[in-house]
CSV table of C-alpha atoms (C1' of nucleotides) in Angstrom, one decimal:
chain,number,residue,atom,x,y,z
A,1,UNK,CA,-21.7,61.7,25.4
A,2,UNK,CA,-19.0,64.4,25.9
A,3,UNK,CA,-16.5,65.2,23.2
A,4,UNK,CA,-13.7,64.2,25.5
A,5,UNK,CA,-14.8,60.6,25.6
A,6,UNK,CA,-15.5,60.7,21.9
A,7,UNK,CA,-11.9,61.8,21.1
A,8,UNK,CA,-10.4,59.2,23.3
A,9,UNK,CA,-12.6,56.5,21.7
A,10,UNK,CA,-11.7,57.4,18.2
A,11,UNK,CA,-8.0,57.7,19.0
A,12,UNK,CA,-7.5,54.0,18.7
A,13,UNK,CA,-7.2,52.5,15.2
A,14,UNK,CA,-8.9,49.2,16.2
A,15,UNK,CA,-11.7,51.1,17.7
A,16,UNK,CA,-12.3,53.0,14.5
A,17,UNK,CA,-12.3,49.7,12.7
A,18,UNK,CA,-15.0,48.4,15.0
A,19,UNK,CA,-17.0,51.5,14.3
A,20,UNK,CA,-16.5,51.2,10.6
A,21,UNK,CA,-17.6,47.6,10.7
A,22,UNK,CA,-20.8,48.6,12.5
A,23,UNK,CA,-21.4,51.4,10.0
A,24,UNK,CA,-22.3,48.8,7.3
A,25,UNK,CA,-25.0,47.5,9.6
A,26,UNK,CA,-25.7,46.0,13.1
A,27,UNK,CA,-23.4,43.1,14.1
A,28,UNK,CA,-22.9,40.8,17.0
A,29,UNK,CA,-19.7,40.9,19.0
A,30,UNK,CA,-18.5,37.7,17.4
A,31,UNK,CA,-19.2,38.9,13.9
A,32,UNK,CA,-17.2,42.0,14.5
A,33,UNK,CA,-14.3,40.1,16.0
A,34,UNK,CA,-14.3,37.8,13.0
A,35,UNK,CA,-13.4,40.6,10.7
A,36,UNK,CA,-10.6,42.0,12.9
A,37,UNK,CA,-7.1,40.8,13.8
A,38,UNK,CA,-7.9,40.8,17.6
A,39,UNK,CA,-9.6,38.5,20.0
A,40,UNK,CA,-13.3,38.7,20.8
A,41,UNK,CA,-12.7,39.9,24.4
A,42,UNK,CA,-10.6,42.7,23.0
A,43,UNK,CA,-13.6,43.7,20.8
A,44,UNK,CA,-15.8,43.5,23.9
A,45,UNK,CA,-13.6,46.0,25.7
A,46,UNK,CA,-13.5,48.3,22.8
A,47,UNK,CA,-17.3,48.2,22.5
A,48,UNK,CA,-17.5,49.2,26.2
A,49,UNK,CA,-15.4,52.3,25.6
A,50,UNK,CA,-17.5,53.2,22.5
A,51,UNK,CA,-20.7,52.7,24.4
A,52,UNK,CA,-19.6,54.9,27.2
A,53,UNK,CA,-18.7,57.6,24.6
A,54,UNK,CA,-22.3,57.3,23.3
A,55,UNK,CA,-21.1,56.2,19.9
A,56,UNK,CA,-22.7,52.7,19.9
A,57,UNK,CA,-25.6,51.1,21.6
A,58,UNK,CA,-26.7,47.4,21.8
A,59,UNK,CA,-29.8,45.3,22.2
A,60,UNK,CA,-30.0,41.7,23.5
A,61,UNK,CA,-31.0,39.1,21.0
A,62,UNK,CA,-31.1,35.8,22.6
A,63,UNK,CA,-27.7,35.1,24.0
A,64,UNK,CA,-26.2,37.4,21.5
A,65,UNK,CA,-25.7,41.2,21.7
A,66,UNK,CA,-26.2,43.2,18.6
A,67,UNK,CA,-24.4,46.5,18.4
A,68,UNK,CA,-25.1,49.4,16.2
A,69,UNK,CA,-23.9,52.9,15.7
A,70,UNK,CA,-25.4,55.6,17.9
A,71,UNK,CA,-25.3,59.1,16.2
A,72,UNK,CA,-25.3,60.9,19.6
A,73,UNK,CA,-21.5,60.5,20.2
A,74,UNK,CA,-20.8,61.7,16.7
A,75,UNK,CA,-23.0,64.7,17.2
A,76,UNK,CA,-21.0,65.7,20.2
A,77,UNK,CA,-17.8,65.6,18.2
A,78,UNK,CA,-19.3,67.5,15.4
A,79,UNK,CA,-20.5,70.3,17.7
A,80,UNK,CA,-17.1,70.7,19.3
A,81,UNK,CA,-15.3,70.5,15.9
A,82,UNK,CA,-17.5,73.0,14.2
A,83,UNK,CA,-17.2,75.5,17.0
A,84,UNK,CA,-13.5,75.1,17.1
A,85,UNK,CA,-13.3,75.4,13.3
A,86,UNK,CA,-15.3,78.7,13.3
A,87,UNK,CA,-13.1,80.2,16.0
A,88,UNK,CA,-10.0,79.1,14.2
A,89,UNK,CA,-11.1,80.7,11.0
A,90,UNK,CA,-12.1,83.9,12.8
A,91,UNK,CA,-8.7,84.1,14.5
A,92,UNK,CA,-7.0,83.4,11.1
A,93,UNK,CA,-8.9,86.3,9.6
A,94,UNK,CA,-8.0,88.5,12.6
A,95,UNK,CA,-4.3,87.8,12.1
A,96,UNK,CA,-4.5,88.8,8.4
A,97,UNK,CA,-6.2,92.0,9.4
A,98,UNK,CA,-3.4,92.7,11.9
A,99,UNK,CA,-0.8,92.1,9.2
A,100,UNK,CA,-2.5,94.6,7.0
A,101,UNK,CA,-2.5,97.2,9.7
A,102,UNK,CA,1.2,96.8,10.2
A,103,UNK,CA,1.7,97.1,6.5
A,104,UNK,CA,-0.3,100.3,6.4
A,105,UNK,CA,1.7,101.9,9.2
A,106,UNK,CA,5.1,101.1,7.7
A,107,UNK,CA,4.1,101.9,4.1
A,108,UNK,CA,3.9,105.5,2.9
B,1,UNK,CA,-2.3,65.8,7.9
B,2,UNK,CA,-4.1,62.5,8.1
B,3,UNK,CA,-7.1,62.2,10.4
B,4,UNK,CA,-5.3,59.4,12.2
B,5,UNK,CA,-2.7,61.8,13.6
B,6,UNK,CA,-5.4,64.4,14.2
B,7,UNK,CA,-7.4,62.0,16.4
B,8,UNK,CA,-4.4,61.0,18.3
B,9,UNK,CA,-3.4,64.6,18.8
B,10,UNK,CA,-6.7,65.6,20.2
B,11,UNK,CA,-7.1,62.6,22.4
B,12,UNK,CA,-4.9,64.2,25.1
B,13,UNK,CA,-6.5,66.8,27.3
B,14,UNK,CA,-3.4,68.8,27.8
B,15,UNK,CA,-2.9,68.9,24.0
B,16,UNK,CA,-6.4,70.3,23.6
B,17,UNK,CA,-5.6,72.9,26.2
B,18,UNK,CA,-2.5,73.9,24.2
B,19,UNK,CA,-4.6,74.2,21.1
B,20,UNK,CA,-7.3,76.2,22.8
B,21,UNK,CA,-4.6,78.6,24.1
B,22,UNK,CA,-3.4,79.1,20.6
B,23,UNK,CA,-6.9,79.7,19.4
B,24,UNK,CA,-7.0,83.0,21.1
B,25,UNK,CA,-3.9,84.1,19.2
B,26,UNK,CA,-0.3,83.2,18.4
B,27,UNK,CA,1.9,82.5,21.4
B,28,UNK,CA,5.4,81.5,22.3
B,29,UNK,CA,6.2,78.2,23.9
B,30,UNK,CA,6.9,79.8,27.2
B,31,UNK,CA,3.7,81.8,27.1
B,32,UNK,CA,1.7,78.6,26.5
B,33,UNK,CA,3.4,76.7,29.3
B,34,UNK,CA,2.8,79.6,31.7
B,35,UNK,CA,-0.9,79.1,31.4
B,36,UNK,CA,-0.7,75.3,31.9
B,37,UNK,CA,0.1,73.1,34.9
B,38,UNK,CA,2.9,71.3,33.0
B,39,UNK,CA,6.5,72.2,32.3
B,40,UNK,CA,7.8,73.9,29.2
B,41,UNK,CA,9.5,70.8,27.8
B,42,UNK,CA,6.2,69.0,28.1
B,43,UNK,CA,4.5,71.7,26.0
B,44,UNK,CA,7.3,71.5,23.5
B,45,UNK,CA,6.6,67.8,23.1
B,46,UNK,CA,2.9,68.4,22.7
B,47,UNK,CA,3.6,71.1,20.1
B,48,UNK,CA,5.7,68.6,18.1
B,49,UNK,CA,2.8,66.1,18.0
B,50,UNK,CA,0.3,68.8,17.0
B,51,UNK,CA,2.6,70.1,14.3
B,52,UNK,CA,3.1,66.6,12.9
B,53,UNK,CA,-0.7,66.3,12.8
B,54,UNK,CA,-0.8,69.6,10.8
B,55,UNK,CA,-2.8,71.4,13.5
B,56,UNK,CA,-0.3,74.0,14.4
B,57,UNK,CA,2.6,75.7,12.7
B,58,UNK,CA,5.4,78.0,13.9
B,59,UNK,CA,7.6,80.8,12.9
B,60,UNK,CA,10.9,81.9,14.4
B,61,UNK,CA,11.0,85.3,16.0
B,62,UNK,CA,14.4,86.0,17.4
B,63,UNK,CA,15.2,83.3,19.9
B,64,UNK,CA,11.5,82.6,20.4
B,65,UNK,CA,9.2,80.4,18.4
B,66,UNK,CA,5.7,81.6,17.9
B,67,UNK,CA,3.1,78.9,17.3
B,68,UNK,CA,-0.3,79.4,15.8
B,69,UNK,CA,-3.3,77.2,14.8
B,70,UNK,CA,-3.1,75.6,11.3
B,71,UNK,CA,-6.5,74.9,9.9
B,72,UNK,CA,-5.3,72.0,7.7
B,73,UNK,CA,-5.3,69.4,10.4
B,74,UNK,CA,-8.8,70.4,11.5
B,75,UNK,CA,-9.9,70.2,7.9
B,76,UNK,CA,-8.8,66.6,7.6
B,77,UNK,CA,-10.8,65.8,10.8
B,78,UNK,CA,-13.9,67.5,9.4
B,79,UNK,CA,-13.7,65.6,6.2
B,80,UNK,CA,-13.5,62.3,7.9
B,81,UNK,CA,-16.2,63.1,10.4
B,82,UNK,CA,-18.6,64.5,7.8
B,83,UNK,CA,-18.3,61.4,5.7
B,84,UNK,CA,-18.8,59.1,8.6
B,85,UNK,CA,-21.7,61.2,9.8
B,86,UNK,CA,-23.5,61.0,6.4
B,87,UNK,CA,-23.0,57.2,6.2
B,88,UNK,CA,-24.2,56.8,9.8
B,89,UNK,CA,-27.4,58.6,9.1
B,90,UNK,CA,-27.9,56.7,5.9
B,91,UNK,CA,-27.5,53.4,7.7
B,92,UNK,CA,-29.8,54.7,10.4
B,93,UNK,CA,-32.4,55.4,7.8
B,94,UNK,CA,-31.9,52.0,6.2
B,95,UNK,CA,-32.5,50.3,9.5
B,96,UNK,CA,-35.8,52.2,10.0
B,97,UNK,CA,-36.9,51.1,6.6
B,98,UNK,CA,-36.1,47.6,7.4
B,99,UNK,CA,-38.2,47.8,10.6
B,100,UNK,CA,-41.1,49.1,8.6
B,101,UNK,CA,-40.8,46.2,6.2
B,102,UNK,CA,-41.0,43.7,9.0
B,103,UNK,CA,-43.9,45.5,10.4
B,104,UNK,CA,-45.7,45.3,7.1
B,105,UNK,CA,-45.1,41.6,6.7
B,106,UNK,CA,-46.3,40.7,10.2
B,107,UNK,CA,-49.3,43.0,10.0
B,108,UNK,CA,-52.5,41.9,8.3
C,1,DG,C1',33.5,87.9,23.5
C,2,DC,C1',30.4,86.9,27.6
C,3,DT,C1',26.1,86.4,29.5
C,4,DT,C1',21.2,85.7,29.5
C,5,DA,C1',16.7,84.2,27.6
C,6,DC,C1',14.4,80.8,25.0
C,7,DG,C1',13.3,76.4,23.3
C,8,DG,C1',14.3,71.6,21.4
C,9,DT,C1',16.0,67.0,22.7
C,10,DA,C1',17.8,63.0,25.6
C,11,DA,C1',17.1,59.9,29.5
C,12,DG,C1',14.5,58.0,32.8
C,13,DC,C1',10.2,57.0,35.3
C,14,DA,C1',5.4,56.1,36.6
C,15,DA,C1',0.9,55.6,34.7
C,16,DT,C1',-2.2,54.3,31.2
C,17,DG,C1',-3.8,51.1,27.8
C,18,DA,C1',-4.4,47.5,24.4
C,19,DC,C1',-4.0,42.8,24.2
C,20,DT,C1',-4.0,37.9,25.7
C,21,DT,C1',-5.9,33.6,28.3
C,22,DA,C1',-9.0,31.9,31.8
C,23,DC,C1',-13.2,31.9,33.9
C,24,DG,C1',-18.2,32.6,34.9
C,25,DA,C1',-23.1,34.0,33.7
C,26,DA,C1',-27.2,33.8,30.7
C,27,DC,C1',-30.0,32.0,27.3
C,28,DA,C1',-31.3,28.2,23.7
C,29,DA,C1',-31.6,23.4,22.3
C,30,DG,C1',-31.6,18.7,22.8
D,1,DC,C1',-31.4,18.9,33.5
D,2,DT,C1',-27.5,19.0,30.7
D,3,DT,C1',-24.9,20.8,26.8
D,4,DG,C1',-23.3,24.2,23.7
D,5,DT,C1',-23.1,29.3,22.3
D,6,DT,C1',-22.3,33.8,23.1
D,7,DC,C1',-20.6,37.3,25.7
D,8,DG,C1',-18.7,40.1,29.7
D,9,DT,C1',-15.1,40.5,33.2
D,10,DA,C1',-10.8,39.4,35.9
D,11,DA,C1',-5.9,39.0,36.0
D,12,DG,C1',-1.6,39.5,34.0
D,13,DT,C1',1.8,41.2,30.4
D,14,DC,C1',4.1,44.2,27.3
D,15,DA,C1',4.3,48.5,24.8
D,16,DT,C1',3.1,53.3,24.7
D,17,DT,C1',3.0,57.8,26.5
D,18,DG,C1',3.0,61.9,29.2
D,19,DC,C1',5.8,63.9,32.5
D,20,DT,C1',10.1,65.4,34.8
D,21,DT,C1',15.1,67.0,35.2
D,22,DA,C1',19.3,67.8,32.8
D,23,DC,C1',21.7,69.3,29.0
D,24,DC,C1',22.9,71.7,24.5
D,25,DG,C1',22.3,75.0,20.6
D,26,DT,C1',21.1,79.6,19.1
D,27,DA,C1',19.9,84.4,19.0
D,28,DA,C1',19.9,89.1,21.4
D,29,DG,C1',22.0,92.6,24.7
D,30,DC,C1',25.6,94.4,27.6
DNA sequence: GCTTACGGTAAGCAATGACTTACGAACAAG
DNA sequence: CTTGTTCGTAAGTCATTGCTTACCGTAAGC
């Protein structure tokens, strides 16, 4: 939901692998774990973190739980990043202007 | 440089505060630490991580070191995020199509 | 030269976190 | 009703990490 949780969620390499696995389509917990070098409970714990970050959601399907990517968490990240990016560029521009001013004063 | 380091760098709240402090303009290490609830060495260590992630750079200025935001690290993050975002939306769309197909088949 | 300001690094510590195995709950199948 | 899958959670372990204090190098000012 918040970008804080999103950053924390994506900081772990295994968690990114889980997300990338789900990106190719919905998968059960066991199916995800089968493609990763960690145990199934580990995947379960990662999915919990990802879900709290709003990056995945799940639906029950018999005794299995099918997880899929939820764009909401990604959207939060994009918002934060875009804002920060714009401000960074603006500040960058301002610094250049400042340099030019100094140059003018010390020039002729 | 890589998005891996960028994610790890931004995962820590204090590190984000450091970055946000620099966003308003270049600052010395001491100046940054003065606005944060942690010690100056802690800030130094955070700046090291941010620099390795390509998100800040510094220039010597007498005995002081002035840090400023480097857009390169942010760019790496944006690239990763945009790609992931596009693929997520595509997969989302595909799932909806799939649902429609099922609906058709079970309908009269 | 001597002192003072500034910042990076080392060492140590407490907290967080990613993983494992073990167990229990829920649904399906026979 | 019993058995077998599938999954979440608890408990414990080991590594990582963010922080502190202490120390050292370096540039500027007297």
